[in-house]
Short mmCIF file of C-alpha atoms in Angstrom, two decimals:
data_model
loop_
_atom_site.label_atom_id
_atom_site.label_comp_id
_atom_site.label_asym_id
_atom_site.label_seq_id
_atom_site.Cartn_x
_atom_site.Cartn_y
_atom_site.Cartn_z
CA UNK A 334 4.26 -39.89 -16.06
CA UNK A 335 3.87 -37.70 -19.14
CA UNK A 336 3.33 -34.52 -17.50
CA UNK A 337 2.40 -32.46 -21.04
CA UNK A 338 -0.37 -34.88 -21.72
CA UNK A 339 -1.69 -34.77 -17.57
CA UNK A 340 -1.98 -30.56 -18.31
CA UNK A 341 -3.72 -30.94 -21.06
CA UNK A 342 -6.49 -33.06 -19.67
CA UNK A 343 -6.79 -31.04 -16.67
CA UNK A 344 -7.09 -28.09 -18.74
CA UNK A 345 -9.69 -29.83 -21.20
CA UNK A 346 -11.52 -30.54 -18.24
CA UNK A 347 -11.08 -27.04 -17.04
CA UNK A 348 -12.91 -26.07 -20.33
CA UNK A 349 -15.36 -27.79 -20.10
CA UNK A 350 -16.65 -25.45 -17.69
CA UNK A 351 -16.24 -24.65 -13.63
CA UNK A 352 -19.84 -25.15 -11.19
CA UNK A 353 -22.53 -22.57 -12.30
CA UNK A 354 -22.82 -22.02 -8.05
CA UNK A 355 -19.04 -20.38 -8.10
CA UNK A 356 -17.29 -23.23 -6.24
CA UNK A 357 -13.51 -22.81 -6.49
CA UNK A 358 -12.51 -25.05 -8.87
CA UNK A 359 -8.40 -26.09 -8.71
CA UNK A 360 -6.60 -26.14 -12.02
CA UNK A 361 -3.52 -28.72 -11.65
CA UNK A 362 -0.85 -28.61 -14.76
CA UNK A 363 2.77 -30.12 -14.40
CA UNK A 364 3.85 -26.49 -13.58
CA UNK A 365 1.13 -24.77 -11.27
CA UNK A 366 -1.93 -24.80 -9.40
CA UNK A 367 -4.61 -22.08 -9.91
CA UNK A 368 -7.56 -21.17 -8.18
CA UNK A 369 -10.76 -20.19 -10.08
CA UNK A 370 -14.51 -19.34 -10.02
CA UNK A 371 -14.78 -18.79 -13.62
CA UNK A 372 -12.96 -19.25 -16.93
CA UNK A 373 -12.52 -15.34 -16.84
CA UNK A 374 -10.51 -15.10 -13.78
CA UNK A 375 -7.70 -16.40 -11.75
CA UNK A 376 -7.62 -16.00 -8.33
CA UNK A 377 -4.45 -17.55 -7.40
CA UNK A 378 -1.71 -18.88 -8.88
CA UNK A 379 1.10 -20.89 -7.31
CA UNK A 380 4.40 -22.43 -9.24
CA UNK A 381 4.89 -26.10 -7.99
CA UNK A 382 8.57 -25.54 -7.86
CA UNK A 383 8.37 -22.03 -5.17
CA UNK A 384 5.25 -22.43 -3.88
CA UNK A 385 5.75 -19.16 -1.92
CA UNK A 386 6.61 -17.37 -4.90
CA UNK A 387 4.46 -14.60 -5.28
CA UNK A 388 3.61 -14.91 -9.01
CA UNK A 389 0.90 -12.71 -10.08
CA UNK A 390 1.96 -9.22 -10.20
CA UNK A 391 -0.47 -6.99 -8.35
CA UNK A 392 0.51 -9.80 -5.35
CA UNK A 393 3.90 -8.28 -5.61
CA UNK A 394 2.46 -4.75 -6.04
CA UNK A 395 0.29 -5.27 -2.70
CA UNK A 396 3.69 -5.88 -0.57
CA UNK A 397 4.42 -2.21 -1.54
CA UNK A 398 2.62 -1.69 1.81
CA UNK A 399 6.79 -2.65 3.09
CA UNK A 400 7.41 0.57 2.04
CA UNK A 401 5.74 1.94 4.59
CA UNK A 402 5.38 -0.37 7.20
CA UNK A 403 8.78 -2.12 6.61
CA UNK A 404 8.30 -4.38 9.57
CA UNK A 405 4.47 -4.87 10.96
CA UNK A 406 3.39 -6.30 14.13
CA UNK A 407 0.07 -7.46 12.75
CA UNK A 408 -1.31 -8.12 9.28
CA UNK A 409 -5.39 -8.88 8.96
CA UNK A 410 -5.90 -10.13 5.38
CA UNK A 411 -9.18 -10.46 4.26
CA UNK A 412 -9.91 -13.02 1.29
CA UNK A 413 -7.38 -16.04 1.64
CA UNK A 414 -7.90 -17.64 -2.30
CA UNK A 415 -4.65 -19.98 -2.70
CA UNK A 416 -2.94 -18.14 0.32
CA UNK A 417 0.45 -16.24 -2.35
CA UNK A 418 0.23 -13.07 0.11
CA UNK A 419 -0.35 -15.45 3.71
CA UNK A 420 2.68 -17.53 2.52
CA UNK A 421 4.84 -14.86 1.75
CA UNK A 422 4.03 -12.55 4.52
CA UNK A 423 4.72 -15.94 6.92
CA UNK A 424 7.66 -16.98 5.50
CA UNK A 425 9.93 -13.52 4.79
CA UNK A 426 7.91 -11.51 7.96
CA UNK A 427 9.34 -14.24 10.73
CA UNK A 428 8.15 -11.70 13.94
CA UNK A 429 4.63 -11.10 12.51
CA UNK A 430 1.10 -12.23 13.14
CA UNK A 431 -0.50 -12.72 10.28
CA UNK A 432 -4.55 -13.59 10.16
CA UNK A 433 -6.55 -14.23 6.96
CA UNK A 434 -10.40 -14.01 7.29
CA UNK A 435 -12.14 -15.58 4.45
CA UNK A 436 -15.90 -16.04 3.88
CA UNK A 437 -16.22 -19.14 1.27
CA UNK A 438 -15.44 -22.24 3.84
CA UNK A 439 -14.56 -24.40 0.15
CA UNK A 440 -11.68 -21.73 -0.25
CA UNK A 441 -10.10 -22.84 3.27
CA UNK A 442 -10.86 -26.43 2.40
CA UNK A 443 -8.07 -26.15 -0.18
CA UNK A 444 -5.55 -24.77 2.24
CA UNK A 445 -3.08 -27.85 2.15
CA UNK A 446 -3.50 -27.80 -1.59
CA UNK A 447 -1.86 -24.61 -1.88
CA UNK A 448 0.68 -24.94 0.92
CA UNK A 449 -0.85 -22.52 3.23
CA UNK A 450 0.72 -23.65 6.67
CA UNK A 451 -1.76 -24.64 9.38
CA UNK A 452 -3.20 -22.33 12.48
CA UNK A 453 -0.56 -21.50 14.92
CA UNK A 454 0.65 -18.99 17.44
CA UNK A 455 1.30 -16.35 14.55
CA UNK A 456 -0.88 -17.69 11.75
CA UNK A 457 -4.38 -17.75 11.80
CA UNK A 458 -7.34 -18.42 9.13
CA UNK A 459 -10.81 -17.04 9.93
CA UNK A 460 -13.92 -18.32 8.12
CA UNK A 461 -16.07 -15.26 8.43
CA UNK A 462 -17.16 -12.11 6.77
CA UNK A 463 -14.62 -9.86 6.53
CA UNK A 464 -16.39 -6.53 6.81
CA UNK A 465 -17.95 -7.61 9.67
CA UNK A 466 -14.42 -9.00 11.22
CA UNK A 467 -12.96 -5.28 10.76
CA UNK A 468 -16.61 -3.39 12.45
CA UNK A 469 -16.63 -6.17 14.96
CA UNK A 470 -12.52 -6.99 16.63
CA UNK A 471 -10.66 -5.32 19.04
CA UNK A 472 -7.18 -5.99 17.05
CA UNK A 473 -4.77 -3.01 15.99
CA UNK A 474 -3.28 -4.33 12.53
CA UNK A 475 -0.52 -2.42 11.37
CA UNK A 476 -1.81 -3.47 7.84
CA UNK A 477 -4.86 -4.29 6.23
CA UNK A 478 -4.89 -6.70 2.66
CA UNK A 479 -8.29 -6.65 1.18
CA UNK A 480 -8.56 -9.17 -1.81
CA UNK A 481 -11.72 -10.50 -1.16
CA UNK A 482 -13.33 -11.64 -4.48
CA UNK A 483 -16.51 -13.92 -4.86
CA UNK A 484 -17.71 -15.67 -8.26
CA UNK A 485 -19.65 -12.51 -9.13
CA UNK A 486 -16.88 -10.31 -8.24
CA UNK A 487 -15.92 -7.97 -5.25
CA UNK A 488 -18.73 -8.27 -2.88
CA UNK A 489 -20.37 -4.46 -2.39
CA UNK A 490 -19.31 -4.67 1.33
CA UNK A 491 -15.75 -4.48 1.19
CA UNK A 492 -16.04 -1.22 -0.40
CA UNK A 493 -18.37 1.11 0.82
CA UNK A 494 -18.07 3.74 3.10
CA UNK A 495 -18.77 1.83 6.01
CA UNK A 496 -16.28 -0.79 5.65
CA UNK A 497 -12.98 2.16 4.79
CA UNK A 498 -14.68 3.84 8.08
CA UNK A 499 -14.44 0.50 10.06
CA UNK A 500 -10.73 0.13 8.47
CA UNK A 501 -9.81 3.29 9.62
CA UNK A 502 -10.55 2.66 12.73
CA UNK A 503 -9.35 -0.64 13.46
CA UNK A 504 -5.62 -0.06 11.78
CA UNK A 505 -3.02 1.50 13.87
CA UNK A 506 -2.37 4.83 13.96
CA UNK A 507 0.09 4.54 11.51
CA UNK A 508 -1.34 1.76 10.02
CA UNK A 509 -1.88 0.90 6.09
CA UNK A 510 -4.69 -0.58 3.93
CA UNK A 511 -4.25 -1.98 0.60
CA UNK A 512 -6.95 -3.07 -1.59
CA UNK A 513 -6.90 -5.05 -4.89
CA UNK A 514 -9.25 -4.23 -7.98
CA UNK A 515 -10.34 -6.03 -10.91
CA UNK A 516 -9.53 -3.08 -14.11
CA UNK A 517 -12.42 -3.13 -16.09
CA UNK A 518 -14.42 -2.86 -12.76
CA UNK A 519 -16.78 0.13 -13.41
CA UNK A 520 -17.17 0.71 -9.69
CA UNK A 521 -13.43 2.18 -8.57
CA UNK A 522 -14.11 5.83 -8.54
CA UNK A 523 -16.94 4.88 -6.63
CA UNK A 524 -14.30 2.54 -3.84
CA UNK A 525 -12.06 5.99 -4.36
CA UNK A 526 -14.81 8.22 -3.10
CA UNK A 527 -15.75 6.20 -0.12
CA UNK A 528 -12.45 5.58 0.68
CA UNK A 529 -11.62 9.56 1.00
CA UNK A 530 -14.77 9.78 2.98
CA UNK A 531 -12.53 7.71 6.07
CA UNK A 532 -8.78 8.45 4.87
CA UNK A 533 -9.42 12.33 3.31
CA UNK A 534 -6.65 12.84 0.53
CA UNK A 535 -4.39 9.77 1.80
CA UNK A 536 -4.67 7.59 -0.92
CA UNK A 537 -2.81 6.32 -4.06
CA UNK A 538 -3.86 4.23 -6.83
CA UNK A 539 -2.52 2.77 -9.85
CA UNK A 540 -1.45 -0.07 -12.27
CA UNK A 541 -0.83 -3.33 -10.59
CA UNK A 542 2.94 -4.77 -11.81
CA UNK A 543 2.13 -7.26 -14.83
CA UNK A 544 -1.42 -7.15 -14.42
CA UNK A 545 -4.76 -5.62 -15.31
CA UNK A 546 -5.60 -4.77 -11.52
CA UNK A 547 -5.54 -1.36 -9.69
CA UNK A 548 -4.11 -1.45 -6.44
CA UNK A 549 -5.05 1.23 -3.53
CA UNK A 550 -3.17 2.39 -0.77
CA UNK A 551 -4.67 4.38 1.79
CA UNK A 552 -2.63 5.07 5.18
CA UNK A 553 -3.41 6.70 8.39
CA UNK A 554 -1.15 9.34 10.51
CA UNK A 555 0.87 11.58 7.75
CA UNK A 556 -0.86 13.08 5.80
CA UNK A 557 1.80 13.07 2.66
CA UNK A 558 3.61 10.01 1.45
CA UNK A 559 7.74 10.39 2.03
CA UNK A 560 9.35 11.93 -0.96
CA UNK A 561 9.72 9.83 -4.16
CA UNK A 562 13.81 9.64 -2.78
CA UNK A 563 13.05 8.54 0.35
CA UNK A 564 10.64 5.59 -0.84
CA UNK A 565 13.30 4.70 -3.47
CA UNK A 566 15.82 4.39 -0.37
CA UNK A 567 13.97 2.01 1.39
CA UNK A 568 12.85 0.04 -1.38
CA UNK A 569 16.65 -0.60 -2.06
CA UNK A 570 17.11 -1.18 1.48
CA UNK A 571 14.39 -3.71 1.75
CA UNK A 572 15.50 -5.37 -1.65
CA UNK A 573 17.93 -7.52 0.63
CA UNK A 574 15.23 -9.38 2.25
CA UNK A 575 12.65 -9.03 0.13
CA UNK A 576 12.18 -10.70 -3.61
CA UNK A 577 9.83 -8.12 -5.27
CA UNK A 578 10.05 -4.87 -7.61
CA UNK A 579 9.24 -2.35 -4.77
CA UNK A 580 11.91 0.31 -6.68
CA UNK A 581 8.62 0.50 -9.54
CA UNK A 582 6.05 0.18 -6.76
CA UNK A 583 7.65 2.71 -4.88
CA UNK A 584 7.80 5.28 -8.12
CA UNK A 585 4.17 4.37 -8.69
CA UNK A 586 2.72 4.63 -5.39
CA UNK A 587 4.25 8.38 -5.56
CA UNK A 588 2.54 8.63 -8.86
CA UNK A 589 -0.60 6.96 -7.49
CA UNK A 590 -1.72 9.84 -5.42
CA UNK A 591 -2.52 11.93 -8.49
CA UNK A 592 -4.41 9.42 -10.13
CA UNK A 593 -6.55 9.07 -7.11
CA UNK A 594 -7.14 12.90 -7.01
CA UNK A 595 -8.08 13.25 -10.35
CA UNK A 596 -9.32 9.73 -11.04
CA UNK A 597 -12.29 10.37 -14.06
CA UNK A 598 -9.66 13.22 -15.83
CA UNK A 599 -6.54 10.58 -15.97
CA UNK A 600 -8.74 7.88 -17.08
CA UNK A 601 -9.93 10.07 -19.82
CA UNK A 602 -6.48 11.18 -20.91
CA UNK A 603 -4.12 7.67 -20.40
CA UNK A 604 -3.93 4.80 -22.76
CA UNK A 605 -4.61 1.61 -20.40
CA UNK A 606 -1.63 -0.64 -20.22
CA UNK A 607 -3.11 -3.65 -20.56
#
């Protein structure tokens, strides 16, 4: 099979324009699989050859939450798209439960697709809203992954005030929520402000690794981050098991908590990396 001239027809056909209604469309080439509701935006991405690979960088950047939460009893993810952060967190997390609420039943269809391994004892996928999965379960994740994205974008729920506030109280004590968002999304000082309003001044933001995302981490229980050493330490420690850049995560989740603080100033002064 000529593999060149397969990706180029799928990607023709992928130009010719995804469903106006925002059902995920699956682009196959010889080399990967991504997941998309536009032809702005990828979702997902997954190389044929590691399928658990975690290949988009703010992915990477979201397993930062290792750094403080180096081994997790429970991780609630809501938005599943092609499954990179399920897959990893099943496959190098061995001893934790991982569930993955997702609204959009023709994302889940596409499960096998991706590779995402079926229900079992410590792997679960949820079709449901997942705002209303965090206000409504009894579950104490030690970590909460919100990528939830829609065609039109990040629905409003997953970040207002009410939906931090239900975090909040549905993590652990010491628990950790990261959130993913789009760069050019007008709306994040807005997500920053309503995300104080349940965490106060625990929060960090900043440049996704290889990417044009922002990536938030608010965290419950101390009220500073460890020192900028002591993150380093155990992002060299967890480097062993672990195939990501948490040494730069680690340097820019310090980073990240002045950014948060004085969010409309920095964005002022910075040149955007992207």
């Amino acid at each position: 099979m000529d593999h060149s001239h397969a990706s180029f027809n799928a990607y023709m056909k992928f130009l010719a324009g995804p469903p106006a209604d925002g059902t995920p469309v699956v682009l196959e080439t010889a080399n990967a699989l991504s997941l998309h509701f536009d032809l702005l935006a990828t979702q997902s991405f997954m190389s044929r050859r590691d399928p658990h690979k975690l290949v988009l960088g703010y992915t990477r950047t979201m397993m930062g939450f290792l750094l403080l939460k180096p081994t997790p009893s429970r991780i609630s993810m809501i938005g599943l798209g092609g499954g990179s952060l399920a897959k990893f967190c099943y496959r190098h997390l061995p001893d934790t439960r991982i569930v993955a609420i997702e609204i959009d039943p023709a994302v889940i269809a596409l499960r096998d697709t991706f590779h995402i391994p079926p229900d079992n004892e410590r792997f679960e996928v949820i079709c449901a809203d997942g705002a209303e999965y965090v206000r409504s379960g009894d579950a104490r994740p030690d970590v909460i992954l919100v990528d939830g994205f829609l065609a039109h974008g990040m629905p409003a729920q997953l970040g207002n005030a009410a939906f931090y506030s239900a975090c909040h109280a549905r993590l652990a004590d010491d628990g950790v929520l990261v959130a993913n968002f789009v760069e050019d999304d007008p709306l994040i000082p807005y997500y920053l402000e309503e995300a104080r309003s349940a965490f106060g001044d625990s929060l960090s933001i900043f440049m996704a690794e290889d990417s044009c995302n922002y990536t938030m981490f608010a965290w419950k229980g101390a009220a500073k981050l460890p020192s900028r050493d002591a993150l380093l330490a155990r992002a060299r420690t967890l480097a062993t098991d672990h195939p990501l850049n948490l040494l730069a995560t680690a340097r820019r989740l310090k980073q990240g908590t002045s950014l948060a603080m004085n969010w409309r100033s920095e964005q002022n002064s910075e040149p955007g990396e992207c």
